[in-house]
Each structure stands twice: as structure tokens, then as C-alpha cells.
Tab-separated table of C-alpha atoms in Angstrom:
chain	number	residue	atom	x	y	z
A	1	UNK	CA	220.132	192.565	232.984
A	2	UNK	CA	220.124	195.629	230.523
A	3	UNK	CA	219.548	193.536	227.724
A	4	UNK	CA	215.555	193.954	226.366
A	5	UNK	CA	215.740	190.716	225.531
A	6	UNK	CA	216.614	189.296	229.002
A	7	UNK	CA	214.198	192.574	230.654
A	8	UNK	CA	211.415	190.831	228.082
A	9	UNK	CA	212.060	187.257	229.463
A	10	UNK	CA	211.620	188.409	232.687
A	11	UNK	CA	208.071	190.220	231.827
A	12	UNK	CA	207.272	187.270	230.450
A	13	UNK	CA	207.945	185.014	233.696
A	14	UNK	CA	205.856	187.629	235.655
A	15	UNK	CA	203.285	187.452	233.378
A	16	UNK	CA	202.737	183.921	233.491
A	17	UNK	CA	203.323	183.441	237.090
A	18	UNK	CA	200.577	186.097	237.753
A	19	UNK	CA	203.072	188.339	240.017
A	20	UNK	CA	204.432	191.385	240.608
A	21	UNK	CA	207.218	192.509	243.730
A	22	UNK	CA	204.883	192.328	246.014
A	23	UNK	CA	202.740	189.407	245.483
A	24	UNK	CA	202.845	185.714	247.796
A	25	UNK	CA	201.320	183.006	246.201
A	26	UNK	CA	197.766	183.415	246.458
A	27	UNK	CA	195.912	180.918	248.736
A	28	UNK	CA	194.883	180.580	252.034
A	29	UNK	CA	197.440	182.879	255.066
A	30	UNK	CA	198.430	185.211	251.715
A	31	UNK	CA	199.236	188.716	252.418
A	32	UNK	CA	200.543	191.314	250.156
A	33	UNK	CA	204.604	191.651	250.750
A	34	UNK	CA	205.352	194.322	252.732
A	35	UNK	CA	208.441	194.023	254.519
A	36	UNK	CA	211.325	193.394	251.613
A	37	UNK	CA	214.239	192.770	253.629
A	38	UNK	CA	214.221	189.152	253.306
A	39	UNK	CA	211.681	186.698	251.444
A	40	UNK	CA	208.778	186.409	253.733
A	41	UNK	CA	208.174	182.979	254.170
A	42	UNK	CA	205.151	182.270	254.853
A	43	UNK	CA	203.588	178.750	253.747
A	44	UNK	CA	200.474	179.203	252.263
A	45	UNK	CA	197.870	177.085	252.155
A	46	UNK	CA	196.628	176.253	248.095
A	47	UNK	CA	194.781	172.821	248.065
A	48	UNK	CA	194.446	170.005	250.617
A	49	UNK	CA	197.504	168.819	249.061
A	50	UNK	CA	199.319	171.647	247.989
A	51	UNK	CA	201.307	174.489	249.919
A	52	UNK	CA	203.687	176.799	248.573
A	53	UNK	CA	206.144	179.307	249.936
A	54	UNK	CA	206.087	181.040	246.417
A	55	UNK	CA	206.349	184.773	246.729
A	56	UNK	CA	207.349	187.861	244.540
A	57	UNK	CA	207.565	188.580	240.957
A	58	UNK	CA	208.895	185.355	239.856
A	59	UNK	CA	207.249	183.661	243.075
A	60	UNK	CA	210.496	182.286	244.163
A	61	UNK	CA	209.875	179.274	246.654
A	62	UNK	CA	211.988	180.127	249.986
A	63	UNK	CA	214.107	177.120	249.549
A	64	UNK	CA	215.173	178.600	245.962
A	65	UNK	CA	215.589	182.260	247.489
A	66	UNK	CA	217.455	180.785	250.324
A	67	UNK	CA	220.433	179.342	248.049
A	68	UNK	CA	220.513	182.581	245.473
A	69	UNK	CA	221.401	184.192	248.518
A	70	UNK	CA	220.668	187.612	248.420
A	71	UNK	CA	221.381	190.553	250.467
A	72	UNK	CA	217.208	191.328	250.279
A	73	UNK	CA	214.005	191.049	248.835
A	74	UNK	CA	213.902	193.912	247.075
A	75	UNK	CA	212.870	194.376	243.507
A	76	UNK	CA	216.557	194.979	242.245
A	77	UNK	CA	217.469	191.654	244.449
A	78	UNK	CA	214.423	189.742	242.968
A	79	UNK	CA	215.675	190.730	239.570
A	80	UNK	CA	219.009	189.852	240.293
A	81	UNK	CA	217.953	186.254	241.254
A	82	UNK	CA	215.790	185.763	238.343
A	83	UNK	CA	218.434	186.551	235.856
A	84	UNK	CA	220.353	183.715	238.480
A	85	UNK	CA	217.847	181.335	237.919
A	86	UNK	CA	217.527	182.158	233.905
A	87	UNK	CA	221.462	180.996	233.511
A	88	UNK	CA	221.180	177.982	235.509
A	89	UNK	CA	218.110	177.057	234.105
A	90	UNK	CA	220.237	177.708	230.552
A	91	UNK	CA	217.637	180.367	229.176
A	92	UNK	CA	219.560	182.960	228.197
A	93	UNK	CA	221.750	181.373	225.077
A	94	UNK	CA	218.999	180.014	223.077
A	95	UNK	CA	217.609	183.669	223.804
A	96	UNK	CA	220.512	185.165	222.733
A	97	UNK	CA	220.650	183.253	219.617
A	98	UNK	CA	216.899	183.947	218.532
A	99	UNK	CA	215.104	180.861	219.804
A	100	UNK	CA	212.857	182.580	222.583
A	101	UNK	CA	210.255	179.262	222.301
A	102	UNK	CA	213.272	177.460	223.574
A	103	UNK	CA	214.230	179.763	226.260
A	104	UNK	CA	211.138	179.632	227.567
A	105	UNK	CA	210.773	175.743	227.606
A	106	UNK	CA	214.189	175.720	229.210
A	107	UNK	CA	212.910	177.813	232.346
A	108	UNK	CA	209.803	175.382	232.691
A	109	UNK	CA	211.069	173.001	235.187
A	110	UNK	CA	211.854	176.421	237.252
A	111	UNK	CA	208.205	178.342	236.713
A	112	UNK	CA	205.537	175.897	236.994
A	113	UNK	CA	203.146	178.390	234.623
A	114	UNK	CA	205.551	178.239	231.617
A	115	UNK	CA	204.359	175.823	228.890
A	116	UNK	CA	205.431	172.166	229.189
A	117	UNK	CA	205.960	171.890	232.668
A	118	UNK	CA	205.684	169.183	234.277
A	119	UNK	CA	204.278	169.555	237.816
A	120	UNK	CA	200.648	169.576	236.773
A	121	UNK	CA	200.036	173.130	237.580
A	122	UNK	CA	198.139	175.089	235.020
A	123	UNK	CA	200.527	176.365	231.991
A	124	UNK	CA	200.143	179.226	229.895
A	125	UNK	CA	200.150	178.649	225.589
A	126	UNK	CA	203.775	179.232	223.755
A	127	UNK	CA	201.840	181.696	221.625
A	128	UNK	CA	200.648	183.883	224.243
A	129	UNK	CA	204.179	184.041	226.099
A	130	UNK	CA	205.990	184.957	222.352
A	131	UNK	CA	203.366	187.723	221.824
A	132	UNK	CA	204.184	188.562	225.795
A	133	UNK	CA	207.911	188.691	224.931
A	134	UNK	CA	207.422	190.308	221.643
A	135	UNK	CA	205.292	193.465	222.997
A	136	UNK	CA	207.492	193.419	225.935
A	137	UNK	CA	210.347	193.674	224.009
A	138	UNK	CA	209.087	196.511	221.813
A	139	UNK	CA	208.481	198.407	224.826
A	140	UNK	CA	212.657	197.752	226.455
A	141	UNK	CA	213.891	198.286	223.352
A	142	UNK	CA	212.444	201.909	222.868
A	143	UNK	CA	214.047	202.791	226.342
């Protein structure tokens, strides 16, 4: 989790998914996250149709966070998972070898924001995630 690279594709799911530590997917019966000991929980209300436990910086539904099964909810734990959910999703050796577009396609069936997904959510454009990644990993590799 060192890696700028991998600290960059994790900026970049953030980004897209609007989030930070403390955020539950934003709807109707959100609240800002202020307990961290375990993943809140709470099923908010989005559409008629559409409720979501999403919460955190990679708004991890509770089923998801249930099965990573972490000690917590705390940043380090939500990082942890992310970087969990980045191998099975089989991000991290196309990002290791370069291709960051394909990284990023790989985790889309995971984060409903990243380009190409498929659950009719609104996306974000490949361009604007590279140029994410790329400032973000400017910044993590200066550290």
C-alpha cells in the first residue's frame, strides 16, 4: 500500500466515488460517519428504486465490508480493504505494468463511478481519472 502508484489508484477511486473516510452515500437518512468501529450500516434512501448501504472513502456497500472482514472502520482498515478489493478486482498488475486505463476499467464492476460500468450509475471520463492518477501520483511520489 506504499506504492504511489497503488496510493494514486486509490485517490483516484475516492475521487470518482465523491468520498472521503467519513462520508455515507448521500441520499435520504445520510449522516456524516462518526463512529469508525465498524461500517455503519445504515440504508439510505437514493431514488424510489434505489438504496444503498455505500459508505466511506471507497463507499464500500456493507455486504462487501462484511466479507473483507476487518477489525474496523477506520481509515487504515478502509485502506486496507480497498487495496483487498483492487487485487480481486485484478487492478493492480495492469497498474504495475503501465496500463493505468486498464486498471481502472478492471475496478469498474466494483465502483459504479469508474468509466464503463455497467450499473447505469453516472461514470466519470477515462481522461479525467488518468489526469486524477497522474497529479496524484506526482504528489506520492515526492513523499
Amino acid at each position: 500500500m506504499k506504492d504511489p502508484r497503488v496510493r494514486a489508484l486509490l485517490d483516484v477511486i475516492a475521487y470518482a466515488e465523491g468520498a472521503d473516510y467519513a462520508t455515507m452515500v448521500k441520499g435520504e437518512g445520510s449522516v456524516p460517519i462518526t463512529d469508525f468501529a465498524r461500517h455503519p450500516n445504515v440504508l439510505v434512501t437514493l431514488s424510489k428504486s434505489l438504496k444503498s448501504t455505500a459508505a466511506g472513502r471507497y463507499q464500500f456497500l456493507y455486504s462487501t465490508w462484511q466479507g473483507l472482514k476487518m477489525p474496523d472502520f477506520s481509515p487504515i482498515s478502509q485502506d486496507k480493504a480497498a487495496v483487498k478489493l483492487l487485487k480481486r478486482r485484478r487492478m493492480l498488475k495492469p497498474l504495475f505494468a503501465g496500463d493505468v486505463e486498464q486498471a481502472i476499467r478492471n475496478g469498474n464492476r466494483e465502483w459504479a463511478s469508474l468509466p464503463g460500468s455497467p450499473y447505469g450509475q453516472p461514470t466519470h471520463q477515462m481522461a479525467e481519472m488518468l489526469q486524477v492518477y497522474s497529479k496524484s501520483l506526482a504528489k506520492w511520489s515526492r513523499r
